[in-house]
Amino acid sequence: LGEADARLFAQEGATVIMTDVDVEGGEAIAADIGATFVKQDVRSEEEWKQLIDDVVKDHGGLHVLVNNAGVVEVGTPETQTYEDYKFVMEVSADGTFLGCKYAIPAMKASGGGSIINMASIASVQGEPYVAAYCAAKGAVEALSRSVAVHCAKSKYNIRCNSVHPSGIVTPM
């Protein structure tokens, strides 16, 4: 999904900054579409701060953020390990929180923008074999509402939406 998003934004003429922990894959896609790739672990607050600061410094502002990072670790509510649960939550929920936290001030300074958070249909219908994923994407959905209301009440001219795709055949 992240690759498809990046390709579409590039086709529409956007300046695209892609991030991932997969350097080889990210660099290949970025080169193919004329984007910039930056290695980033979305669980790192320091990396979020640096990324947003660099984007603003290098490109004059920030107008769109797509929080797309996500991982799946198979497990039911009974069999999911706590370690796997924490990992899935850190990537999906914590990563999205940090992206929003640091994008909002940059977008506010840029005159507004749009935050798009990738949730999942699993956040509303539930799936028995990916308990942590369902919980993480539910957190993304709820956080998106909070960010949207905060930005609207603050009159920041920043939208925040969550997208809830169904099952998609991807390498994940």
JSON list of C-alpha atoms in Angstrom, two decimals:
[
{"chain": "A", "resi": 1, "resn": "LEU", "atom": "CA", "xyz": [0.00, 0.00, 0.00]},
{"chain": "A", "resi": 2, "resn": "GLY", "atom": "CA", "xyz": [2.81, 2.39, 0.81]},
{"chain": "A", "resi": 3, "resn": "GLU", "atom": "CA", "xyz": [4.38, 1.76, -2.58]},
{"chain": "A", "resi": 4, "resn": "ALA", "atom": "CA", "xyz": [1.06, 2.35, -4.35]},
{"chain": "A", "resi": 5, "resn": "ASP", "atom": "CA", "xyz": [0.54, 5.57, -2.38]},
{"chain": "A", "resi": 6, "resn": "ALA", "atom": "CA", "xyz": [4.03, 6.82, -3.23]},
{"chain": "A", "resi": 7, "resn": "ARG", "atom": "CA", "xyz": [3.62, 5.99, -6.92]},
{"chain": "A", "resi": 8, "resn": "LEU", "atom": "CA", "xyz": [0.29, 7.83, -7.12]},
{"chain": "A", "resi": 9, "resn": "PHE", "atom": "CA", "xyz": [1.59, 10.92, -5.34]},
{"chain": "A", "resi": 10, "resn": "ALA", "atom": "CA", "xyz": [4.64, 10.97, -7.64]},
{"chain": "A", "resi": 11, "resn": "GLN", "atom": "CA", "xyz": [2.42, 10.59, -10.73]},
{"chain": "A", "resi": 12, "resn": "GLU", "atom": "CA", "xyz": [0.40, 13.58, -9.53]},
{"chain": "A", "resi": 13, "resn": "GLY", "atom": "CA", "xyz": [3.57, 15.68, -9.25]},
{"chain": "A", "resi": 14, "resn": "ALA", "atom": "CA", "xyz": [4.08, 15.65, -5.49]},
{"chain": "A", "resi": 15, "resn": "THR", "atom": "CA", "xyz": [7.49, 15.75, -3.88]},
{"chain": "A", "resi": 16, "resn": "VAL", "atom": "CA", "xyz": [7.56, 12.30, -2.28]},
{"chain": "A", "resi": 17, "resn": "ILE", "atom": "CA", "xyz": [9.69, 11.37, 0.71]},
{"chain": "A", "resi": 18, "resn": "MET", "atom": "CA", "xyz": [9.41, 7.63, 1.40]},
{"chain": "A", "resi": 19, "resn": "THR", "atom": "CA", "xyz": [10.56, 6.03, 4.63]},
{"chain": "A", "resi": 20, "resn": "ASP", "atom": "CA", "xyz": [10.95, 2.43, 5.74]},
{"chain": "A", "resi": 21, "resn": "VAL", "atom": "CA", "xyz": [13.28, 0.12, 7.61]},
{"chain": "A", "resi": 22, "resn": "ASP", "atom": "CA", "xyz": [13.72, -1.83, 4.34]},
{"chain": "A", "resi": 23, "resn": "VAL", "atom": "CA", "xyz": [16.48, 0.25, 2.80]},
{"chain": "A", "resi": 24, "resn": "GLU", "atom": "CA", "xyz": [17.03, -1.88, -0.30]},
{"chain": "A", "resi": 25, "resn": "GLY", "atom": "CA", "xyz": [13.35, -2.05, -1.23]},
{"chain": "A", "resi": 26, "resn": "GLY", "atom": "CA", "xyz": [12.70, 1.59, -0.36]},
{"chain": "A", "resi": 27, "resn": "GLU", "atom": "CA", "xyz": [15.65, 2.88, -2.35]},
{"chain": "A", "resi": 28, "resn": "ALA", "atom": "CA", "xyz": [14.64, 0.82, -5.40]},
{"chain": "A", "resi": 29, "resn": "ILE", "atom": "CA", "xyz": [11.08, 2.13, -5.41]},
{"chain": "A", "resi": 30, "resn": "ALA", "atom": "CA", "xyz": [12.19, 5.71, -4.75]},
{"chain": "A", "resi": 31, "resn": "ALA", "atom": "CA", "xyz": [14.65, 5.57, -7.65]},
{"chain": "A", "resi": 32, "resn": "ASP", "atom": "CA", "xyz": [11.95, 4.17, -9.93]},
{"chain": "A", "resi": 33, "resn": "ILE", "atom": "CA", "xyz": [9.47, 6.97, -9.19]},
{"chain": "A", "resi": 34, "resn": "GLY", "atom": "CA", "xyz": [11.81, 9.90, -8.61]},
{"chain": "A", "resi": 35, "resn": "ALA", "atom": "CA", "xyz": [11.23, 10.07, -4.86]},
{"chain": "A", "resi": 36, "resn": "THR", "atom": "CA", "xyz": [13.61, 10.51, -1.95]},
{"chain": "A", "resi": 37, "resn": "PHE", "atom": "CA", "xyz": [14.13, 7.59, 0.43]},
{"chain": "A", "resi": 38, "resn": "VAL", "atom": "CA", "xyz": [15.01, 7.96, 4.12]},
{"chain": "A", "resi": 39, "resn": "LYS", "atom": "CA", "xyz": [15.60, 5.02, 6.44]},
{"chain": "A", "resi": 40, "resn": "GLN", "atom": "CA", "xyz": [13.21, 5.38, 9.37]},
{"chain": "A", "resi": 41, "resn": "ASP", "atom": "CA", "xyz": [11.92, 3.20, 12.16]},
{"chain": "A", "resi": 42, "resn": "VAL", "atom": "CA", "xyz": [8.51, 4.71, 12.94]},
{"chain": "A", "resi": 43, "resn": "ARG", "atom": "CA", "xyz": [8.85, 3.54, 16.55]},
{"chain": "A", "resi": 44, "resn": "SER", "atom": "CA", "xyz": [11.62, 6.09, 17.14]},
{"chain": "A", "resi": 45, "resn": "GLU", "atom": "CA", "xyz": [10.54, 9.50, 18.37]},
{"chain": "A", "resi": 46, "resn": "GLU", "atom": "CA", "xyz": [13.96, 10.96, 17.53]},
{"chain": "A", "resi": 47, "resn": "GLU", "atom": "CA", "xyz": [13.75, 9.69, 13.95]},
{"chain": "A", "resi": 48, "resn": "TRP", "atom": "CA", "xyz": [10.30, 11.28, 13.56]},
{"chain": "A", "resi": 49, "resn": "LYS", "atom": "CA", "xyz": [11.58, 14.62, 14.88]},
{"chain": "A", "resi": 50, "resn": "GLN", "atom": "CA", "xyz": [14.56, 14.51, 12.52]},
{"chain": "A", "resi": 51, "resn": "LEU", "atom": "CA", "xyz": [12.50, 13.45, 9.51]},
{"chain": "A", "resi": 52, "resn": "ILE", "atom": "CA", "xyz": [9.92, 16.22, 9.90]},
{"chain": "A", "resi": 53, "resn": "ASP", "atom": "CA", "xyz": [12.62, 18.83, 10.59]},
{"chain": "A", "resi": 54, "resn": "ASP", "atom": "CA", "xyz": [14.54, 17.75, 7.48]},
{"chain": "A", "resi": 55, "resn": "VAL", "atom": "CA", "xyz": [11.44, 17.77, 5.26]},
{"chain": "A", "resi": 56, "resn": "VAL", "atom": "CA", "xyz": [10.53, 21.30, 6.39]},
{"chain": "A", "resi": 57, "resn": "LYS", "atom": "CA", "xyz": [14.12, 22.52, 6.00]},
{"chain": "A", "resi": 58, "resn": "ASP", "atom": "CA", "xyz": [14.70, 20.87, 2.61]},
{"chain": "A", "resi": 59, "resn": "HIS", "atom": "CA", "xyz": [11.27, 21.43, 1.05]},
{"chain": "A", "resi": 60, "resn": "GLY", "atom": "CA", "xyz": [9.89, 24.53, 2.74]},
{"chain": "A", "resi": 61, "resn": "GLY", "atom": "CA", "xyz": [7.07, 22.83, 4.58]},
{"chain": "A", "resi": 62, "resn": "LEU", "atom": "CA", "xyz": [4.93, 19.75, 5.05]},
{"chain": "A", "resi": 63, "resn": "HIS", "atom": "CA", "xyz": [1.46, 19.40, 3.55]},
{"chain": "A", "resi": 64, "resn": "VAL", "atom": "CA", "xyz": [0.67, 15.67, 3.47]},
{"chain": "A", "resi": 65, "resn": "LEU", "atom": "CA", "xyz": [1.58, 12.76, 5.71]},
{"chain": "A", "resi": 66, "resn": "VAL", "atom": "CA", "xyz": [0.55, 9.18, 5.01]},
{"chain": "A", "resi": 67, "resn": "ASN", "atom": "CA", "xyz": [1.07, 6.97, 8.07]},
{"chain": "A", "resi": 68, "resn": "ASN", "atom": "CA", "xyz": [1.18, 3.58, 6.41]},
{"chain": "A", "resi": 69, "resn": "ALA", "atom": "CA", "xyz": [3.58, 1.50, 8.50]},
{"chain": "A", "resi": 70, "resn": "GLY", "atom": "CA", "xyz": [2.15, -1.74, 9.79]},
{"chain": "A", "resi": 71, "resn": "VAL", "atom": "CA", "xyz": [3.11, -5.28, 10.65]},
{"chain": "A", "resi": 72, "resn": "VAL", "atom": "CA", "xyz": [1.21, -8.48, 11.27]},
{"chain": "A", "resi": 73, "resn": "GLU", "atom": "CA", "xyz": [2.10, -11.16, 13.79]},
{"chain": "A", "resi": 74, "resn": "VAL", "atom": "CA", "xyz": [-0.32, -14.08, 13.75]},
{"chain": "A", "resi": 75, "resn": "GLY", "atom": "CA", "xyz": [-2.02, -14.86, 17.03]},
{"chain": "A", "resi": 76, "resn": "THR", "atom": "CA", "xyz": [-5.48, -15.21, 18.51]},
{"chain": "A", "resi": 77, "resn": "PRO", "atom": "CA", "xyz": [-6.50, -13.44, 21.73]},
{"chain": "A", "resi": 78, "resn": "GLU", "atom": "CA", "xyz": [-5.28, -16.57, 23.54]},
{"chain": "A", "resi": 79, "resn": "THR", "atom": "CA", "xyz": [-2.12, -17.37, 21.59]},
{"chain": "A", "resi": 80, "resn": "GLN", "atom": "CA", "xyz": [-0.74, -13.91, 20.70]},
{"chain": "A", "resi": 81, "resn": "THR", "atom": "CA", "xyz": [2.48, -13.38, 22.62]},
{"chain": "A", "resi": 82, "resn": "TYR", "atom": "CA", "xyz": [2.83, -10.19, 24.57]},
{"chain": "A", "resi": 83, "resn": "GLU", "atom": "CA", "xyz": [6.12, -9.44, 22.78]},
{"chain": "A", "resi": 84, "resn": "ASP", "atom": "CA", "xyz": [4.42, -9.73, 19.38]},
{"chain": "A", "resi": 85, "resn": "TYR", "atom": "CA", "xyz": [1.49, -7.66, 20.63]},
{"chain": "A", "resi": 86, "resn": "LYS", "atom": "CA", "xyz": [3.82, -4.86, 21.79]},
{"chain": "A", "resi": 87, "resn": "PHE", "atom": "CA", "xyz": [5.76, -4.93, 18.49]},
{"chain": "A", "resi": 88, "resn": "VAL", "atom": "CA", "xyz": [2.60, -4.63, 16.39]},
{"chain": "A", "resi": 89, "resn": "MET", "atom": "CA", "xyz": [1.27, -1.83, 18.60]},
{"chain": "A", "resi": 90, "resn": "GLU", "atom": "CA", "xyz": [4.60, 0.05, 18.49]},
{"chain": "A", "resi": 91, "resn": "VAL", "atom": "CA", "xyz": [4.77, 0.01, 14.69]},
{"chain": "A", "resi": 92, "resn": "SER", "atom": "CA", "xyz": [1.11, 0.68, 13.88]},
{"chain": "A", "resi": 93, "resn": "ALA", "atom": "CA", "xyz": [-0.30, 2.65, 16.80]},
{"chain": "A", "resi": 94, "resn": "ASP", "atom": "CA", "xyz": [2.76, 4.32, 18.33]},
{"chain": "A", "resi": 95, "resn": "GLY", "atom": "CA", "xyz": [4.27, 5.07, 14.91]},
{"chain": "A", "resi": 96, "resn": "THR", "atom": "CA", "xyz": [1.05, 6.72, 13.77]},
{"chain": "A", "resi": 97, "resn": "PHE", "atom": "CA", "xyz": [0.82, 8.74, 16.99]},
{"chain": "A", "resi": 98, "resn": "LEU", "atom": "CA", "xyz": [4.39, 10.00, 16.59]},
{"chain": "A", "resi": 99, "resn": "GLY", "atom": "CA", "xyz": [3.84, 10.87, 12.94]},
{"chain": "A", "resi": 100, "resn": "CYS", "atom": "CA", "xyz": [0.75, 12.91, 13.81]},
{"chain": "A", "resi": 101, "resn": "LYS", "atom": "CA", "xyz": [2.41, 14.53, 16.82]},
{"chain": "A", "resi": 102, "resn": "TYR", "atom": "CA", "xyz": [5.30, 15.92, 14.79]},
{"chain": "A", "resi": 103, "resn": "ALA", "atom": "CA", "xyz": [3.45, 16.56, 11.53]},
{"chain": "A", "resi": 104, "resn": "ILE", "atom": "CA", "xyz": [0.77, 18.78, 13.08]},
{"chain": "A", "resi": 105, "resn": "PRO", "atom": "CA", "xyz": [3.09, 21.67, 14.06]},
{"chain": "A", "resi": 106, "resn": "ALA", "atom": "CA", "xyz": [4.88, 21.49, 10.69]},
{"chain": "A", "resi": 107, "resn": "MET", "atom": "CA", "xyz": [1.60, 21.50, 8.77]},
{"chain": "A", "resi": 108, "resn": "LYS", "atom": "CA", "xyz": [0.25, 24.30, 10.93]},
{"chain": "A", "resi": 109, "resn": "ALA", "atom": "CA", "xyz": [3.35, 26.36, 10.04]},
{"chain": "A", "resi": 110, "resn": "SER", "atom": "CA", "xyz": [2.86, 25.44, 6.36]},
{"chain": "A", "resi": 111, "resn": "GLY", "atom": "CA", "xyz": [-0.71, 26.75, 6.34]},
{"chain": "A", "resi": 112, "resn": "GLY", "atom": "CA", "xyz": [-2.48, 23.40, 6.63]},
{"chain": "A", "resi": 113, "resn": "GLY", "atom": "CA", "xyz": [-2.44, 19.92, 5.26]},
{"chain": "A", "resi": 114, "resn": "SER", "atom": "CA", "xyz": [-3.78, 16.41, 5.30]},
{"chain": "A", "resi": 115, "resn": "ILE", "atom": "CA", "xyz": [-2.89, 13.44, 7.48]},
{"chain": "A", "resi": 116, "resn": "ILE", "atom": "CA", "xyz": [-3.93, 10.06, 6.15]},
{"chain": "A", "resi": 117, "resn": "ASN", "atom": "CA", "xyz": [-3.69, 7.17, 8.60]},
{"chain": "A", "resi": 118, "resn": "MET", "atom": "CA", "xyz": [-3.95, 3.62, 7.29]},
{"chain": "A", "resi": 119, "resn": "ALA", "atom": "CA", "xyz": [-6.25, 1.62, 9.55]},
{"chain": "A", "resi": 120, "resn": "SER", "atom": "CA", "xyz": [-7.96, -1.59, 8.42]},
{"chain": "A", "resi": 121, "resn": "ILE", "atom": "CA", "xyz": [-11.34, -3.20, 8.12]},
{"chain": "A", "resi": 122, "resn": "ALA", "atom": "CA", "xyz": [-9.97, -5.49, 10.86]},
{"chain": "A", "resi": 123, "resn": "SER", "atom": "CA", "xyz": [-10.32, -2.57, 13.27]},
{"chain": "A", "resi": 124, "resn": "VAL", "atom": "CA", "xyz": [-14.10, -2.63, 12.94]},
{"chain": "A", "resi": 125, "resn": "GLN", "atom": "CA", "xyz": [-14.96, -6.23, 12.13]},
{"chain": "A", "resi": 126, "resn": "GLY", "atom": "CA", "xyz": [-12.23, -8.05, 14.05]},
{"chain": "A", "resi": 127, "resn": "GLU", "atom": "CA", "xyz": [-10.25, -11.08, 12.94]},
{"chain": "A", "resi": 128, "resn": "PRO", "atom": "CA", "xyz": [-9.62, -14.03, 15.26]},
{"chain": "A", "resi": 129, "resn": "TYR", "atom": "CA", "xyz": [-6.09, -14.84, 14.07]},
{"chain": "A", "resi": 130, "resn": "VAL", "atom": "CA", "xyz": [-4.49, -11.37, 14.19]},
{"chain": "A", "resi": 131, "resn": "ALA", "atom": "CA", "xyz": [-5.56, -10.00, 17.57]},
{"chain": "A", "resi": 132, "resn": "ALA", "atom": "CA", "xyz": [-2.73, -7.50, 17.97]},
{"chain": "A", "resi": 133, "resn": "TYR", "atom": "CA", "xyz": [-3.20, -6.17, 14.43]},
{"chain": "A", "resi": 134, "resn": "CYS", "atom": "CA", "xyz": [-6.92, -5.58, 15.10]},
{"chain": "A", "resi": 135, "resn": "ALA", "atom": "CA", "xyz": [-6.10, -3.74, 18.33]},
{"chain": "A", "resi": 136, "resn": "ALA", "atom": "CA", "xyz": [-3.40, -1.62, 16.69]},
{"chain": "A", "resi": 137, "resn": "LYS", "atom": "CA", "xyz": [-5.57, -0.62, 13.74]},
{"chain": "A", "resi": 138, "resn": "GLY", "atom": "CA", "xyz": [-8.44, 0.16, 16.12]},
{"chain": "A", "resi": 139, "resn": "ALA", "atom": "CA", "xyz": [-6.07, 2.51, 17.94]},
{"chain": "A", "resi": 140, "resn": "VAL", "atom": "CA", "xyz": [-5.16, 4.15, 14.62]},
{"chain": "A", "resi": 141, "resn": "GLU", "atom": "CA", "xyz": [-8.85, 4.64, 13.85]},
{"chain": "A", "resi": 142, "resn": "ALA", "atom": "CA", "xyz": [-9.57, 6.24, 17.24]},
{"chain": "A", "resi": 143, "resn": "LEU", "atom": "CA", "xyz": [-6.43, 8.39, 17.15]},
{"chain": "A", "resi": 144, "resn": "SER", "atom": "CA", "xyz": [-7.43, 9.67, 13.71]},
{"chain": "A", "resi": 145, "resn": "ARG", "atom": "CA", "xyz": [-10.74, 10.92, 15.09]},
{"chain": "A", "resi": 146, "resn": "SER", "atom": "CA", "xyz": [-8.94, 12.63, 17.95]},
{"chain": "A", "resi": 147, "resn": "VAL", "atom": "CA", "xyz": [-6.44, 14.30, 15.62]},
{"chain": "A", "resi": 148, "resn": "ALA", "atom": "CA", "xyz": [-9.23, 15.40, 13.27]},
{"chain": "A", "resi": 149, "resn": "VAL", "atom": "CA", "xyz": [-11.26, 17.00, 16.07]},
{"chain": "A", "resi": 150, "resn": "HIS", "atom": "CA", "xyz": [-8.19, 18.63, 17.63]},
{"chain": "A", "resi": 151, "resn": "CYS", "atom": "CA", "xyz": [-7.11, 20.17, 14.34]},
{"chain": "A", "resi": 152, "resn": "ALA", "atom": "CA", "xyz": [-10.64, 21.29, 13.47]},
{"chain": "A", "resi": 153, "resn": "LYS", "atom": "CA", "xyz": [-11.30, 22.89, 16.86]},
{"chain": "A", "resi": 154, "resn": "SER", "atom": "CA", "xyz": [-7.86, 24.55, 16.72]},
{"chain": "A", "resi": 155, "resn": "LYS", "atom": "CA", "xyz": [-8.60, 25.88, 13.22]},
{"chain": "A", "resi": 156, "resn": "TYR", "atom": "CA", "xyz": [-5.28, 24.57, 11.88]},
{"chain": "A", "resi": 157, "resn": "ASN", "atom": "CA", "xyz": [-6.65, 23.83, 8.38]},
{"chain": "A", "resi": 158, "resn": "ILE", "atom": "CA", "xyz": [-5.43, 20.24, 8.80]},
{"chain": "A", "resi": 159, "resn": "ARG", "atom": "CA", "xyz": [-7.62, 17.26, 7.92]},
{"chain": "A", "resi": 160, "resn": "CYS", "atom": "CA", "xyz": [-7.05, 13.81, 9.36]},
{"chain": "A", "resi": 161, "resn": "ASN", "atom": "CA", "xyz": [-8.71, 10.72, 7.93]},
{"chain": "A", "resi": 162, "resn": "SER", "atom": "CA", "xyz": [-8.29, 7.01, 8.41]},
{"chain": "A", "resi": 163, "resn": "VAL", "atom": "CA", "xyz": [-8.55, 4.56, 5.53]},
{"chain": "A", "resi": 164, "resn": "HIS", "atom": "CA", "xyz": [-9.86, 1.05, 6.19]},
{"chain": "A", "resi": 165, "resn": "PRO", "atom": "CA", "xyz": [-8.88, -1.35, 3.40]},
{"chain": "A", "resi": 166, "resn": "SER", "atom": "CA", "xyz": [-10.00, -4.94, 3.40]},
{"chain": "A", "resi": 167, "resn": "GLY", "atom": "CA", "xyz": [-7.73, -7.87, 2.66]},
{"chain": "A", "resi": 168, "resn": "ILE", "atom": "CA", "xyz": [-5.15, -6.99, 0.02]},
{"chain": "A", "resi": 169, "resn": "VAL", "atom": "CA", "xyz": [-2.58, -9.37, -1.41]},
{"chain": "A", "resi": 170, "resn": "THR", "atom": "CA", "xyz": [0.76, -7.84, -0.41]},
{"chain": "A", "resi": 171, "resn": "PRO", "atom": "CA", "xyz": [4.10, -9.29, 0.68]},
{"chain": "A", "resi": 172, "resn": "MET", "atom": "CA", "xyz": [2.99, -8.69, 4.31]}
]
